[in-house]
Short mmCIF file of C-alpha atoms in Angstrom, two decimals:
data_model
loop_
_atom_site.label_atom_id
_atom_site.label_comp_id
_atom_site.label_asym_id
_atom_site.label_seq_id
_atom_site.Cartn_x
_atom_site.Cartn_y
_atom_site.Cartn_z
CA UNK A 667 80.34 153.57 75.80
CA UNK A 668 83.95 152.94 74.82
CA UNK A 669 84.90 152.72 71.14
CA UNK A 670 87.22 149.96 69.93
CA UNK A 671 90.39 151.26 68.26
CA UNK A 672 90.85 150.98 64.51
CA UNK A 673 93.21 148.22 63.35
CA UNK A 674 95.00 148.61 60.03
CA UNK A 675 95.64 145.26 58.32
CA UNK A 676 98.66 145.47 56.03
CA UNK A 677 99.14 142.91 53.25
CA UNK A 678 102.14 143.14 50.89
CA UNK A 679 101.93 140.96 47.80
CA UNK A 680 103.75 140.08 44.61
CA UNK A 681 102.28 137.52 42.20
CA UNK A 682 100.19 135.79 44.87
CA UNK A 683 96.93 136.04 42.96
CA UNK A 684 96.24 132.33 43.52
CA UNK A 685 96.43 132.71 47.31
CA UNK A 686 95.33 136.23 48.23
CA UNK A 687 91.56 135.63 48.04
CA UNK A 688 91.78 133.15 50.93
CA UNK A 689 93.93 135.67 52.81
CA UNK A 690 91.40 138.47 52.31
CA UNK A 691 88.52 136.16 53.21
CA UNK A 692 90.21 135.48 56.55
CA UNK A 693 90.35 139.22 57.20
CA UNK A 694 86.67 139.58 56.31
CA UNK A 695 85.89 136.77 58.76
CA UNK A 696 87.50 138.54 61.73
CA UNK A 697 85.28 138.94 64.78
CA UNK A 698 87.07 142.21 65.61
CA UNK A 699 85.92 145.58 64.28
CA UNK A 700 86.65 148.25 63.21
CA UNK A 701 89.46 147.47 60.80
CA UNK A 702 90.79 148.65 57.47
CA UNK A 703 92.64 146.49 54.96
CA UNK A 704 95.51 147.84 52.88
CA UNK A 705 97.11 145.80 50.10
CA UNK A 706 100.34 147.04 48.52
CA UNK A 707 101.09 145.20 45.29
CA UNK A 708 104.86 145.10 44.79
CA UNK A 709 104.91 144.80 41.01
CA UNK A 710 102.68 141.77 40.37
CA UNK A 711 102.38 140.59 36.77
CA UNK A 712 99.66 138.00 37.44
CA UNK A 713 95.95 138.55 38.20
CA UNK A 714 96.52 139.82 41.76
CA UNK A 715 94.95 143.23 41.01
CA UNK A 716 91.76 141.65 39.64
CA UNK A 717 91.39 139.46 42.72
CA UNK A 718 91.93 142.30 45.18
CA UNK A 719 89.56 144.67 43.38
CA UNK A 720 86.76 142.16 43.96
CA UNK A 721 86.97 143.26 47.63
CA UNK A 722 85.62 146.84 47.56
CA UNK A 723 86.51 147.50 51.19
CA UNK A 724 90.22 146.96 50.50
CA UNK A 725 92.50 149.92 49.81
CA UNK A 726 94.76 148.79 46.96
CA UNK A 727 98.07 150.40 45.97
CA UNK A 728 100.40 149.32 43.18
CA UNK A 729 104.14 150.02 43.02
CA UNK A 730 107.05 148.84 40.89
CA UNK A 731 108.88 145.92 42.47
CA UNK A 732 110.96 147.31 45.34
CA UNK A 733 110.81 144.55 47.93
CA UNK A 734 108.55 143.63 50.82
CA UNK A 735 110.03 146.20 53.20
CA UNK A 736 109.17 149.09 50.89
CA UNK A 737 105.69 147.63 50.35
CA UNK A 738 105.02 147.38 54.08
CA UNK A 739 106.39 150.87 54.69
CA UNK A 740 104.09 152.29 52.00
CA UNK A 741 101.13 150.67 53.73
CA UNK A 742 102.21 151.95 57.15
CA UNK A 743 102.29 155.48 55.70
CA UNK A 744 98.73 155.02 54.40
CA UNK A 745 97.39 153.35 57.56
CA UNK A 746 95.07 155.22 59.89
CA UNK A 747 94.78 152.69 62.71
CA UNK A 748 96.03 152.88 66.28
CA UNK A 749 97.22 149.29 65.82
CA UNK A 750 98.98 147.78 62.80
CA UNK A 751 98.48 144.09 61.99
CA UNK A 752 100.59 142.40 59.33
CA UNK A 753 99.44 139.55 57.12
CA UNK A 754 101.36 137.94 54.26
CA UNK A 755 99.36 137.34 51.08
CA UNK A 756 99.68 133.55 51.30
CA UNK A 757 98.74 133.12 54.98
CA UNK A 758 95.37 132.81 56.71
CA UNK A 759 94.12 134.14 60.05
CA UNK A 760 91.80 132.36 62.45
CA UNK A 761 88.56 134.39 62.89
CA UNK A 762 89.34 135.40 66.50
CA UNK A 763 92.94 136.44 65.81
CA UNK A 764 92.58 140.20 66.12
CA UNK A 765 90.00 140.01 68.93
CA UNK A 766 92.40 138.06 71.13
CA UNK A 767 95.46 140.19 70.46
CA UNK A 768 93.75 143.58 70.70
CA UNK A 769 91.99 142.59 73.93
CA UNK A 770 95.34 141.61 75.43
CA UNK A 771 97.02 144.81 74.32
CA UNK A 772 94.22 146.99 75.65
CA UNK A 773 94.50 145.22 79.01
CA UNK A 774 98.31 145.57 78.93
CA UNK A 775 99.08 149.06 77.60
CA UNK A 776 102.82 148.65 78.21
CA UNK A 777 103.05 145.87 75.60
CA UNK A 778 104.05 147.28 72.22
CA UNK A 779 103.98 144.11 70.10
CA UNK A 780 102.11 140.82 70.32
CA UNK A 781 102.65 137.65 68.32
CA UNK A 782 100.91 134.26 68.35
CA UNK A 783 101.73 130.64 67.67
CA UNK A 784 101.41 129.35 64.10
CA UNK A 785 100.57 126.15 62.30
CA UNK A 786 102.12 125.42 58.92
CA UNK A 787 100.22 123.66 56.15
CA UNK A 788 101.51 122.45 52.81
CA UNK A 789 99.91 123.51 49.54
CA UNK A 790 99.01 120.39 47.52
CA UNK A 791 101.64 119.55 44.92
CA UNK A 792 104.46 121.33 46.76
CA UNK A 793 107.89 119.74 46.58
CA UNK A 794 109.44 119.99 50.03
CA UNK A 795 113.06 121.15 50.31
CA UNK A 796 115.57 118.69 51.74
CA UNK A 797 115.97 120.68 54.96
CA UNK A 798 112.25 120.70 55.83
CA UNK A 799 111.20 118.17 58.49
CA UNK A 800 107.40 117.64 58.32
CA UNK A 801 107.25 115.94 61.73
CA UNK A 802 108.56 119.18 63.25
CA UNK A 803 107.52 121.84 60.79
CA UNK A 804 103.81 120.96 60.83
CA UNK A 805 103.47 121.15 64.61
CA UNK A 806 102.04 124.25 66.31
CA UNK A 807 104.99 126.40 67.32
CA UNK A 808 106.18 129.88 68.18
CA UNK A 809 107.53 131.84 65.23
CA UNK A 810 107.08 135.62 65.22
CA UNK A 811 106.61 135.86 61.47
CA UNK A 812 104.95 139.07 60.26
CA UNK A 813 101.50 137.44 59.92
CA UNK A 814 101.44 136.93 63.69
CA UNK A 815 102.27 140.52 64.65
CA UNK A 816 100.04 143.27 65.98
CA UNK A 817 101.98 146.47 66.68
CA UNK A 818 101.06 149.75 68.34
CA UNK A 819 101.53 152.59 65.86
CA UNK A 820 103.71 154.39 68.42
CA UNK A 821 106.36 151.65 68.09
CA UNK A 822 107.20 152.80 64.56
CA UNK A 823 107.82 156.31 65.87
CA UNK A 824 110.27 154.83 68.36
CA UNK A 825 112.28 152.45 66.15
CA UNK A 826 111.37 153.27 62.55
CA UNK A 827 109.93 151.13 59.76
CA UNK A 828 111.29 148.07 57.95
CA UNK A 829 114.73 148.46 56.41
CA UNK A 830 114.65 148.48 52.57
CA UNK A 831 118.19 147.08 52.71
CA UNK A 832 116.63 143.67 53.45
CA UNK A 833 114.51 141.80 50.90
CA UNK A 834 114.44 138.82 53.28
CA UNK A 835 114.85 138.56 57.07
CA UNK A 836 113.50 142.12 57.22
CA UNK A 837 111.14 141.07 60.01
CA UNK A 838 114.03 139.66 62.09
CA UNK A 839 116.00 142.88 61.63
CA UNK A 840 113.00 145.00 62.67
CA UNK A 841 112.22 142.83 65.71
CA UNK A 842 115.88 143.04 66.80
CA UNK A 843 115.62 146.82 66.76
CA UNK A 844 112.42 146.59 68.80
CA UNK A 845 114.06 144.33 71.38
CA UNK A 846 117.14 146.58 71.53
CA UNK A 847 114.82 149.51 72.20
CA UNK A 848 113.29 147.44 75.04
CA UNK A 849 109.84 147.38 73.46
CA UNK A 850 107.81 144.77 75.39
CA UNK A 851 107.01 141.88 73.02
CA UNK A 852 104.64 139.08 74.07
CA UNK A 853 103.84 135.83 72.25
CA UNK A 854 100.35 134.65 73.17
CA UNK A 855 99.72 130.91 73.60
CA UNK A 856 96.95 130.61 71.02
CA UNK A 857 97.59 129.25 67.52
CA UNK A 858 95.95 131.91 65.35
CA UNK A 859 97.92 131.76 62.07
CA UNK A 860 97.88 129.19 59.30
CA UNK A 861 101.05 129.63 57.25
CA UNK A 862 100.89 128.22 53.75
CA UNK A 863 104.05 126.46 52.51
CA UNK A 864 104.09 126.33 48.72
CA UNK A 865 107.70 126.42 47.57
CA UNK A 866 107.65 130.04 46.39
CA UNK A 867 107.72 131.44 49.93
CA UNK A 868 110.35 134.14 50.19
CA UNK A 869 111.83 132.46 53.28
CA UNK A 870 112.20 129.17 51.41
CA UNK A 871 113.85 130.78 48.42
CA UNK A 872 116.35 132.72 50.52
CA UNK A 873 117.15 130.19 53.23
CA UNK A 874 120.74 129.56 52.03
CA UNK A 875 121.67 133.18 52.75
CA UNK A 876 119.75 133.35 56.02
CA UNK A 877 122.79 132.65 58.21
CA UNK A 878 124.74 135.51 56.62
CA UNK A 879 121.81 137.89 57.09
CA UNK A 880 121.37 136.79 60.71
CA UNK A 881 125.05 137.48 61.43
CA UNK A 882 124.74 140.95 59.87
CA UNK A 883 121.60 141.66 61.94
CA UNK A 884 123.16 140.46 65.19
CA UNK A 885 126.29 142.54 64.58
CA UNK A 886 124.14 145.64 64.10
CA UNK A 887 122.23 144.78 67.28
CA UNK A 888 125.47 144.43 69.24
CA UNK A 889 126.66 147.80 67.90
CA UNK A 890 123.44 149.47 69.09
CA UNK A 891 123.78 147.95 72.55
CA UNK A 892 127.42 148.99 72.76
CA UNK A 893 126.56 152.53 71.70
CA UNK A 894 123.83 152.70 74.34
CA UNK A 895 126.36 151.76 77.02
CA UNK A 896 128.75 154.45 75.75
CA UNK A 897 125.99 157.06 75.75
#
């Protein structure tokens, strides 16, 4: 009888004690097994540690605040799974999320990364920024945010981990490296992520600089492609 591969669920967090219980509950509710859950606390000063320690199955690590890339990289180093699944500490998975993605990846061994569609929801009391359009932003849509991703461990050996030079847009920079390395990436049609919008999201706070970061990332991508042609 075949044995299902271990999936390592990686959750970076910083002062998300009010949200992380729902996040961890959604991992507990997964229909897929076996899995391990790793939380790296990036310098929280709230009650995050107390909340996480109420889940005895979770491996919890604390570090001084160094950014989400360093937190994810610490968890990757600790992970033991053949597959790595990322989940932000304010998002929620549907119960069949891992089952669907792992089944697809086992049937398609050439695919290195899968993502899914997401649905945003607004935390009560949240003041929406002027640029947010609810009629668009609350529809199901494709957005390969980290919480959607399941990655074969071998991909990190090919392209490396998240760059600590980026405290935002680090996922875009990493995915660009994956695409430049011609890692097959597939977005599945199911909506399996609920992304919580609450005003303190890192992407909301850093949106004004996002264009500058995107230009920097695209320039680095172009340089890699040019170098590959030269080589």
